[in-house]
CSV table of C-alpha atoms in Angstrom, one decimal:
chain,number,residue,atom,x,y,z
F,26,UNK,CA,-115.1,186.2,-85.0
F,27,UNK,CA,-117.4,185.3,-88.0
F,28,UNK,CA,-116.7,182.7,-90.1
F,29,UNK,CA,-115.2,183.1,-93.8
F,30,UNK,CA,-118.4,182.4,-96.6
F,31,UNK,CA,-117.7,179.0,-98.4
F,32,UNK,CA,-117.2,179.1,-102.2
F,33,UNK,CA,-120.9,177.7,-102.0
F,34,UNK,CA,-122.4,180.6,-99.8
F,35,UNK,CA,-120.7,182.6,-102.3
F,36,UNK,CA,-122.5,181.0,-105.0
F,37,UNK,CA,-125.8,181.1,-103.9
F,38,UNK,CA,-125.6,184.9,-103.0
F,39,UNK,CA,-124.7,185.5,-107.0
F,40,UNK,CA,-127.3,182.9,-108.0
F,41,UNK,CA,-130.4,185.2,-105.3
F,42,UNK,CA,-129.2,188.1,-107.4
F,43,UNK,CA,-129.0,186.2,-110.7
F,44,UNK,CA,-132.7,185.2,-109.9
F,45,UNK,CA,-133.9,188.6,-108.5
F,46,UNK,CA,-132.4,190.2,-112.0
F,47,UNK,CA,-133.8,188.4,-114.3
F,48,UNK,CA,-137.0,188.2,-112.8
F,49,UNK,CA,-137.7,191.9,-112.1
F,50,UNK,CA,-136.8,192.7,-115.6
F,51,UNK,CA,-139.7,189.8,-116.6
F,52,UNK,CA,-141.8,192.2,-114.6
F,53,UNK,CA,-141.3,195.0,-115.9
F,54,UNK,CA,-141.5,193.7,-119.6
F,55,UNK,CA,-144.4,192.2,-119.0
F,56,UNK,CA,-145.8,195.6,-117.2
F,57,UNK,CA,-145.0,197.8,-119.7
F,58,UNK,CA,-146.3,195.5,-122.4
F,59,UNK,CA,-149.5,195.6,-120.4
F,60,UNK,CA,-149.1,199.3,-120.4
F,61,UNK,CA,-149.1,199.4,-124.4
F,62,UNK,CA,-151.9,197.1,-124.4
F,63,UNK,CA,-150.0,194.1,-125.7
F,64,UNK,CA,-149.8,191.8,-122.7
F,65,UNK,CA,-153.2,190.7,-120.4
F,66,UNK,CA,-153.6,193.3,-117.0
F,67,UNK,CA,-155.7,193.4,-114.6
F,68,UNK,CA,-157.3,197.3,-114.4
F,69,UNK,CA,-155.3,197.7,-110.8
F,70,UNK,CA,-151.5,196.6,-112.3
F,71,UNK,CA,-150.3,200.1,-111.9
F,72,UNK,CA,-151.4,200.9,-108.6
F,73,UNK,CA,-150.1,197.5,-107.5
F,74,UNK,CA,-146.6,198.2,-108.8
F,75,UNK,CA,-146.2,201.2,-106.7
F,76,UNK,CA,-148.1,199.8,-103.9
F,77,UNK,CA,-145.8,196.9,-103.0
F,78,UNK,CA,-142.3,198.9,-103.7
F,79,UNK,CA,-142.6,200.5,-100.1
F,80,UNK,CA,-143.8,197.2,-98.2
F,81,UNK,CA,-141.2,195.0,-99.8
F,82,UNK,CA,-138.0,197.3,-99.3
F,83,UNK,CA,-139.3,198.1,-95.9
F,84,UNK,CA,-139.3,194.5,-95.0
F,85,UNK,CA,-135.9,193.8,-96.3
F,86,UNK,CA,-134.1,196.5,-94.7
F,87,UNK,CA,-135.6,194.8,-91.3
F,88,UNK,CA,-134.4,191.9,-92.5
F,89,UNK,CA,-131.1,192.8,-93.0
F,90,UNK,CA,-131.1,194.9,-90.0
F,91,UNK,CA,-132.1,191.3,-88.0
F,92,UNK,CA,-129.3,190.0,-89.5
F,93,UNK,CA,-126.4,192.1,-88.7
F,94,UNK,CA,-127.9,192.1,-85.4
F,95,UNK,CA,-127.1,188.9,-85.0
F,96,UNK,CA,-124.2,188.9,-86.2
F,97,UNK,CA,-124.2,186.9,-89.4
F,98,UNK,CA,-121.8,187.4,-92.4
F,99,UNK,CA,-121.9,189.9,-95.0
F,100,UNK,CA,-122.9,187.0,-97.3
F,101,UNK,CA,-126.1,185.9,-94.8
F,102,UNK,CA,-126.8,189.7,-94.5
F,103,UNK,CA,-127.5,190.4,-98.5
F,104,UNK,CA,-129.5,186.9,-98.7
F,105,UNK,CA,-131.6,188.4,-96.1
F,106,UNK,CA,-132.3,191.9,-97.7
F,107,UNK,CA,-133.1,189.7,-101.1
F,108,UNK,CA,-135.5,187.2,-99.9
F,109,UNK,CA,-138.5,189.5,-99.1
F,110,UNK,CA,-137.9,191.6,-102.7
F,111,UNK,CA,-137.3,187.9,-104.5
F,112,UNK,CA,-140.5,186.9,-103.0
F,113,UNK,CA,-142.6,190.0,-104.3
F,114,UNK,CA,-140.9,189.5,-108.2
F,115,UNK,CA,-141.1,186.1,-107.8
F,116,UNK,CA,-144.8,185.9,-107.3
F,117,UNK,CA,-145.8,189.2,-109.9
F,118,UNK,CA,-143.6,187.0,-112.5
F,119,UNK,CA,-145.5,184.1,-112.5
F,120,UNK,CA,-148.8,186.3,-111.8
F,121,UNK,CA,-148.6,188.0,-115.1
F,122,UNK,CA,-146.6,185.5,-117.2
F,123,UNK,CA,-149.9,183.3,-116.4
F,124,UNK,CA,-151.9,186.1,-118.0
F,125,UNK,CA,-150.3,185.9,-121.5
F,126,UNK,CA,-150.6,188.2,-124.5
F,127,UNK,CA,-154.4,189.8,-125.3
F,128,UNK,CA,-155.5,188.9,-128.3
């Protein structure tokens, strides 16, 4: 039998999606702001925003996958699917918000 999630592990699934939420909107603000010519791209933004949709939702359906496998609670199972999409909008959001506005 699995264990009930703790009010914490409840928590900190809410505050993974409260992270992945607002960061993904950053990057898309700051994408289609480059896309206007407002915000500071590199030439290959585009292709890179298409190009790590597939690897990054591939790798957390595995991950969630793993995770049922084992057996974990629904709770462990979400945190799993997030962490590989979290890491991608977590690394473009402080990629571009280093590249400011073009002047």
């Amino acid at each position: 039998m699995v264990n009930s999630p703790s009010p914490l592990d409840l928590w900190r699934v809410q505050l993974e999606l409260w992270h992945l939420s607002i960061e993904a909107q950053m990057v898309v603000t700051m994408r289609l702001l480059g896309m206007a010519g407002v915000w500071s791209v590199t030439p290959s933004e585009t292709e890179r925003m298409f190009g790590e949709k597939l690897p990054a939702f591939t790798n957390a359906a595995f991950a969630a996958s793993r995770s049922a496998w084992k057996g974990e609670r629904p709770d462990q199972i979400l945190v799993a699917a997030i962490r590989p999409i979290r890491g991608k909008t977590y690394a473009n959001s402080r990629r571009l918000s280093r590249r400011g506005l073009r002047y």
